[in-house]
mmCIF file of C-alpha atoms in Angstrom:
data_model
loop_
_atom_site.group_PDB
_atom_site.id
_atom_site.type_symbol
_atom_site.label_atom_id
_atom_site.label_comp_id
_atom_site.label_asym_id
_atom_site.label_seq_id
_atom_site.Cartn_x
_atom_site.Cartn_y
_atom_site.Cartn_z
ATOM 1 C CA UNK Z 80 -0.116 -0.052 -0.234
ATOM 2 C CA UNK Z 81 2.822 3.038 0.775
ATOM 3 C CA UNK Z 82 4.758 1.801 -2.235
ATOM 4 C CA UNK Z 83 1.220 2.246 -4.561
ATOM 5 C CA UNK Z 84 1.197 5.926 -2.126
ATOM 6 C CA UNK Z 85 4.514 6.731 -3.336
ATOM 7 C CA UNK Z 86 4.175 5.550 -7.097
ATOM 8 C CA UNK Z 87 0.823 7.730 -7.569
ATOM 9 C CA UNK Z 88 2.985 11.175 -6.046
ATOM 10 C CA UNK Z 89 5.147 10.237 -9.194
ATOM 11 C CA UNK Z 90 1.947 11.738 -11.282
ATOM 12 C CA UNK Z 91 1.848 15.182 -11.266
ATOM 13 C CA UNK Z 92 -1.952 15.153 -11.899
ATOM 14 C CA UNK Z 93 -2.942 12.806 -9.275
ATOM 15 C CA UNK Z 94 -0.003 14.578 -6.843
ATOM 16 C CA UNK Z 95 -1.540 17.808 -7.439
ATOM 17 C CA UNK Z 96 -5.526 16.300 -6.209
ATOM 18 C CA UNK Z 97 -3.486 14.592 -3.588
ATOM 19 C CA UNK Z 98 -2.043 17.440 -2.442
ATOM 20 C CA UNK Z 99 -4.774 19.765 -2.928
ATOM 21 C CA UNK Z 100 -7.084 17.603 -0.662
ATOM 22 C CA UNK Z 101 -4.780 17.128 1.960
ATOM 23 C CA UNK Z 102 -4.875 21.084 1.996
ATOM 24 C CA UNK Z 103 -8.647 21.360 1.915
ATOM 25 C CA UNK Z 104 -9.520 18.731 4.888
ATOM 26 C CA UNK Z 105 -6.087 20.889 7.326
ATOM 27 C CA UNK Z 106 -9.098 24.152 6.661
ATOM 28 C CA UNK Z 107 -11.508 20.974 7.530
ATOM 29 C CA UNK Z 108 -9.374 19.981 10.846
ATOM 30 C CA UNK Z 109 -9.006 24.323 11.664
ATOM 31 C CA UNK Z 110 -12.494 25.312 11.846
ATOM 32 C CA UNK Z 111 -13.251 22.570 14.134
ATOM 33 C CA UNK Z 112 -10.303 24.231 16.042
ATOM 34 C CA UNK Z 113 -11.313 27.794 16.155
ATOM 35 C CA UNK Z 114 -12.820 28.691 18.941
ATOM 36 C CA UNK Z 115 -15.981 30.935 19.052
ATOM 37 C CA UNK Z 116 -15.379 34.114 20.271
ATOM 38 C CA UNK Z 117 -16.766 35.754 23.583
ATOM 39 C CA UNK Z 118 -16.913 31.418 24.759
ATOM 40 C CA UNK Z 119 -14.343 30.087 28.172
ATOM 41 C CA UNK Z 120 -12.903 27.277 27.011
ATOM 42 C CA UNK Z 121 -12.014 25.972 31.221
ATOM 43 C CA UNK Z 122 -15.825 26.515 31.995
ATOM 44 C CA UNK Z 123 -16.645 24.754 28.360
ATOM 45 C CA UNK Z 124 -14.456 22.118 29.292
ATOM 46 C CA UNK Z 125 -16.754 21.399 32.101
ATOM 47 C CA UNK Z 126 -20.006 21.793 30.606
ATOM 48 C CA UNK Z 127 -19.262 18.831 28.384
ATOM 49 C CA UNK Z 128 -17.968 16.564 30.642
ATOM 50 C CA UNK Z 129 -21.056 17.014 33.023
ATOM 51 C CA UNK Z 130 -23.511 17.112 30.256
ATOM 52 C CA UNK Z 131 -22.002 13.732 29.008
ATOM 53 C CA UNK Z 132 -22.373 12.324 32.645
ATOM 54 C CA UNK Z 133 -26.279 12.864 32.327
ATOM 55 C CA UNK Z 134 -28.727 10.990 29.522
ATOM 56 C CA UNK Z 135 -27.897 13.917 26.557
ATOM 57 C CA UNK Z 136 -24.515 11.978 26.950
ATOM 58 C CA UNK Z 137 -25.152 9.879 24.531
ATOM 59 C CA UNK Z 138 -26.137 12.154 21.861
ATOM 60 C CA UNK Z 139 -23.654 14.857 22.920
ATOM 61 C CA UNK Z 140 -20.489 12.383 22.139
ATOM 62 C CA UNK Z 141 -22.095 10.837 19.027
ATOM 63 C CA UNK Z 142 -23.082 14.333 17.319
ATOM 64 C CA UNK Z 143 -19.393 15.578 18.479
ATOM 65 C CA UNK Z 144 -17.496 12.780 17.000
ATOM 66 C CA UNK Z 145 -19.152 13.796 13.120
ATOM 67 C CA UNK Z 146 -18.054 17.414 14.149
ATOM 68 C CA UNK Z 147 -14.834 15.778 14.479
ATOM 69 C CA UNK Z 148 -14.508 17.395 18.011
ATOM 70 C CA UNK Z 149 -15.385 20.620 17.347
ATOM 71 C CA UNK Z 150 -18.732 20.440 19.629
ATOM 72 C CA UNK Z 151 -16.589 20.296 22.719
ATOM 73 C CA UNK Z 152 -14.644 23.367 21.755
ATOM 74 C CA UNK Z 153 -17.498 25.338 20.381
ATOM 75 C CA UNK Z 154 -15.810 26.220 17.359
ATOM 76 C CA UNK Z 155 -17.271 28.063 14.331
ATOM 77 C CA UNK Z 156 -17.145 24.595 12.420
ATOM 78 C CA UNK Z 157 -18.851 23.203 15.658
ATOM 79 C CA UNK Z 158 -22.270 22.389 13.128
ATOM 80 C CA UNK Z 159 -20.106 20.414 10.412
ATOM 81 C CA UNK Z 160 -20.988 19.472 7.230
ATOM 82 C CA UNK Z 161 -24.598 17.471 9.605
ATOM 83 C CA UNK Z 162 -26.208 20.121 7.696
ATOM 84 C CA UNK Z 163 -26.135 20.058 4.676
ATOM 85 C CA UNK Z 164 -26.384 16.124 4.792
ATOM 86 C CA UNK Z 165 -30.025 17.039 6.398
ATOM 87 C CA UNK Z 166 -31.332 19.515 4.604
ATOM 88 C CA UNK Z 167 -30.144 17.227 1.692
ATOM 89 C CA UNK Z 168 -31.863 13.471 2.989
ATOM 90 C CA UNK Z 169 -34.959 16.580 3.380
ATOM 91 C CA UNK Z 170 -34.963 17.050 -0.268
ATOM 92 C CA UNK Z 171 -34.302 13.778 -1.822
ATOM 93 C CA UNK Z 172 -37.585 12.772 0.489
ATOM 94 C CA UNK Z 173 -39.518 15.889 -0.452
ATOM 95 C CA UNK Z 174 -38.865 15.559 -4.189
ATOM 96 C CA UNK Z 175 -41.395 11.473 -3.098
ATOM 97 C CA UNK Z 176 -43.854 13.632 -2.347
ATOM 98 C CA UNK Z 177 -44.042 17.092 -4.324
ATOM 99 C CA UNK Z 178 -44.940 16.955 -7.540
ATOM 100 C CA UNK Z 179 -43.464 20.215 -9.034
ATOM 101 C CA UNK Z 180 -39.693 18.931 -6.534
ATOM 102 C CA UNK Z 181 -40.290 15.337 -8.547
ATOM 103 C CA UNK Z 182 -40.710 17.631 -12.002
ATOM 104 C CA UNK Z 183 -37.072 18.994 -11.162
ATOM 105 C CA UNK Z 184 -35.264 15.704 -10.463
ATOM 106 C CA UNK Z 185 -36.474 14.578 -14.312
ATOM 107 C CA UNK Z 186 -35.664 18.096 -15.959
ATOM 108 C CA UNK Z 187 -31.992 16.715 -16.249
ATOM 109 C CA UNK Z 188 -28.696 18.624 -15.038
ATOM 110 C CA UNK Z 189 -31.238 21.644 -14.896
ATOM 111 C CA UNK Z 190 -33.027 20.233 -12.806
ATOM 112 C CA UNK Z 191 -30.075 18.870 -11.034
ATOM 113 C CA UNK Z 192 -29.246 22.540 -10.149
ATOM 114 C CA UNK Z 193 -31.966 23.854 -9.175
ATOM 115 C CA UNK Z 194 -32.233 20.850 -6.257
ATOM 116 C CA UNK Z 195 -28.690 21.857 -5.043
ATOM 117 C CA UNK Z 196 -29.952 24.948 -4.651
ATOM 118 C CA UNK Z 197 -32.787 24.933 -2.539
ATOM 119 C CA UNK Z 198 -30.395 22.437 -0.667
ATOM 120 C CA UNK Z 199 -27.861 25.239 0.075
ATOM 121 C CA UNK Z 200 -30.861 27.639 0.479
ATOM 122 C CA UNK Z 201 -31.986 24.995 3.141
ATOM 123 C CA UNK Z 202 -28.963 24.456 4.823
ATOM 124 C CA UNK Z 203 -28.251 28.076 6.207
ATOM 125 C CA UNK Z 204 -31.803 28.315 7.104
ATOM 126 C CA UNK Z 205 -31.021 25.060 9.921
ATOM 127 C CA UNK Z 206 -27.251 26.321 10.214
ATOM 128 C CA UNK Z 207 -29.200 29.499 11.392
ATOM 129 C CA UNK Z 208 -31.082 26.854 13.961
ATOM 130 C CA UNK Z 209 -28.606 25.444 14.270
ATOM 131 C CA UNK Z 210 -26.091 27.885 15.908
ATOM 132 C CA UNK Z 211 -29.095 29.782 17.127
ATOM 133 C CA UNK Z 212 -29.398 27.114 19.743
ATOM 134 C CA UNK Z 213 -25.899 26.139 20.252
ATOM 135 C CA UNK Z 214 -25.906 30.014 21.052
ATOM 136 C CA UNK Z 215 -28.043 29.929 24.160
ATOM 137 C CA UNK Z 216 -27.189 27.026 25.238
ATOM 138 C CA UNK Z 217 -23.926 28.179 26.011
ATOM 139 C CA UNK Z 218 -25.799 31.235 27.199
ATOM 140 C CA UNK Z 219 -28.006 29.504 29.568
ATOM 141 C CA UNK Z 220 -26.420 26.044 30.709
ATOM 142 C CA UNK Z 221 -28.739 26.525 33.834
ATOM 143 C CA UNK Z 222 -31.212 24.744 32.043
ATOM 144 C CA UNK Z 223 -29.697 21.929 31.550
ATOM 145 C CA UNK Z 224 -29.240 21.417 35.680
ATOM 146 C CA UNK Z 225 -24.996 23.376 35.254
ATOM 147 C CA UNK Z 226 -24.329 26.501 36.906
ATOM 148 C CA UNK Z 227 -21.514 26.681 34.949
ATOM 149 C CA UNK Z 228 -21.194 30.684 33.198
ATOM 150 C CA UNK Z 229 -20.075 29.146 30.107
ATOM 151 C CA UNK Z 230 -19.772 32.904 28.014
ATOM 152 C CA UNK Z 231 -17.883 36.675 28.585
ATOM 153 C CA UNK Z 232 -19.876 38.941 27.068
ATOM 154 C CA UNK Z 233 -23.369 40.128 25.411
ATOM 155 C CA UNK Z 234 -25.742 38.057 25.376
ATOM 156 C CA UNK Z 235 -26.882 39.835 22.065
ATOM 157 C CA UNK Z 236 -23.677 40.099 20.216
ATOM 158 C CA UNK Z 237 -22.990 36.732 20.982
ATOM 159 C CA UNK Z 238 -26.211 35.142 19.408
ATOM 160 C CA UNK Z 239 -25.444 37.211 16.574
ATOM 161 C CA UNK Z 240 -21.941 36.162 16.088
ATOM 162 C CA UNK Z 241 -22.176 32.277 16.536
ATOM 163 C CA UNK Z 242 -24.986 32.712 13.859
ATOM 164 C CA UNK Z 243 -22.521 34.056 11.527
ATOM 165 C CA UNK Z 244 -19.963 31.977 12.294
ATOM 166 C CA UNK Z 245 -21.095 28.673 12.384
ATOM 167 C CA UNK Z 246 -22.996 29.174 9.316
ATOM 168 C CA UNK Z 247 -20.603 30.902 7.535
ATOM 169 C CA UNK Z 248 -17.701 27.902 8.437
ATOM 170 C CA UNK Z 249 -21.295 25.538 7.392
ATOM 171 C CA UNK Z 250 -21.415 27.080 4.291
ATOM 172 C CA UNK Z 251 -17.760 26.882 4.183
ATOM 173 C CA UNK Z 252 -17.131 23.493 4.955
ATOM 174 C CA UNK Z 253 -19.999 22.144 1.670
ATOM 175 C CA UNK Z 254 -17.821 24.457 -0.447
ATOM 176 C CA UNK Z 255 -14.638 22.787 0.179
ATOM 177 C CA UNK Z 256 -16.719 19.041 -0.205
ATOM 178 C CA UNK Z 257 -17.598 20.232 -3.089
ATOM 179 C CA UNK Z 258 -14.318 21.562 -4.320
ATOM 180 C CA UNK Z 259 -12.579 17.748 -3.171
ATOM 181 C CA UNK Z 260 -14.913 16.739 -5.500
ATOM 182 C CA UNK Z 261 -14.251 18.270 -8.422
ATOM 183 C CA UNK Z 262 -10.754 18.684 -8.465
ATOM 184 C CA UNK Z 263 -9.363 17.326 -5.189
ATOM 185 C CA UNK Z 264 -9.700 12.680 -4.364
ATOM 186 C CA UNK Z 265 -13.199 11.078 -3.730
ATOM 187 C CA UNK Z 266 -15.841 12.134 -3.668
ATOM 188 C CA UNK Z 267 -15.732 15.636 -0.470
ATOM 189 C CA UNK Z 268 -18.467 15.507 2.096
ATOM 190 C CA UNK Z 269 -17.766 11.605 2.443
ATOM 191 C CA UNK Z 270 -14.760 12.475 2.573
ATOM 192 C CA UNK Z 271 -14.693 15.403 5.680
ATOM 193 C CA UNK Z 272 -17.069 12.965 7.738
ATOM 194 C CA UNK Z 273 -14.650 10.186 7.755
ATOM 195 C CA UNK Z 274 -11.504 13.090 8.352
ATOM 196 C CA UNK Z 275 -13.634 13.915 10.575
ATOM 197 C CA UNK Z 276 -15.040 10.368 12.634
ATOM 198 C CA UNK Z 277 -10.976 9.325 12.494
ATOM 199 C CA UNK Z 278 -9.295 12.413 14.585
ATOM 200 C CA UNK Z 279 -11.927 11.716 16.702
ATOM 201 C CA UNK Z 280 -11.392 7.946 17.029
ATOM 202 C CA UNK Z 281 -8.549 7.643 19.493
ATOM 203 C CA UNK Z 282 -10.270 10.055 22.331
ATOM 204 C CA UNK Z 283 -12.819 7.442 21.871
ATOM 205 C CA UNK Z 284 -10.998 5.078 22.184
ATOM 206 C CA UNK Z 285 -9.143 6.411 25.204
ATOM 207 C CA UNK Z 286 -12.799 7.089 26.703
ATOM 208 C CA UNK Z 287 -13.781 3.522 25.971
ATOM 209 C CA UNK Z 288 -10.686 1.866 27.612
ATOM 210 C CA UNK Z 289 -11.072 4.635 31.008
ATOM 211 C CA UNK Z 290 -14.569 2.947 31.342
ATOM 212 C CA UNK Z 291 -13.785 -0.960 31.168
ATOM 213 C CA UNK Z 292 -11.742 -0.054 33.464
ATOM 214 C CA UNK Z 293 -12.881 1.728 35.942
ATOM 215 C CA UNK Z 294 -15.452 -1.237 36.038
ATOM 216 C CA UNK Z 295 -13.333 -3.295 37.418
#
């Protein structure tokens, strides 16, 4: 396998595609670590640990897994690429029940481009809703039964800033995925999700080992 990878780097076009893909993946990982302004990182870590010990911890961990650990850092890329995936699934389901969308799907490339545009619009809507919910949770952790102050800035300003930064980051991830698909290696969106999961595996494995050690 190593020799095959080495040989692939000797082909100029393939080498360019590989380096292009790696460069965009680096940007994706940077967004997963760039913290949203106004968040106290230490207090946030305490909040994540307490939430994980509650009933919703498994769901929180799964969401954090797909975001590549961005959730626990309250990063601008905390929503990850999932709003785009959700929007795509919703549009696919609606295509089967809404005649107008079904006709668009049958129009070939023109129809698919319009559906893709609708998917982007729906992605923005989902990002706004989810980023608002996340910002509100960080502003009022006491509603979850946790008395920790997470945000160190004015509430309205933090909500607006969170919505703008997280929505922009998700749209940027979506665009990067499209660029990887067009100019890089493989399906960009699938690759971004895979890299996010792989990046969180060491932490997940460590947590699993610690859990079994505590049981013993």
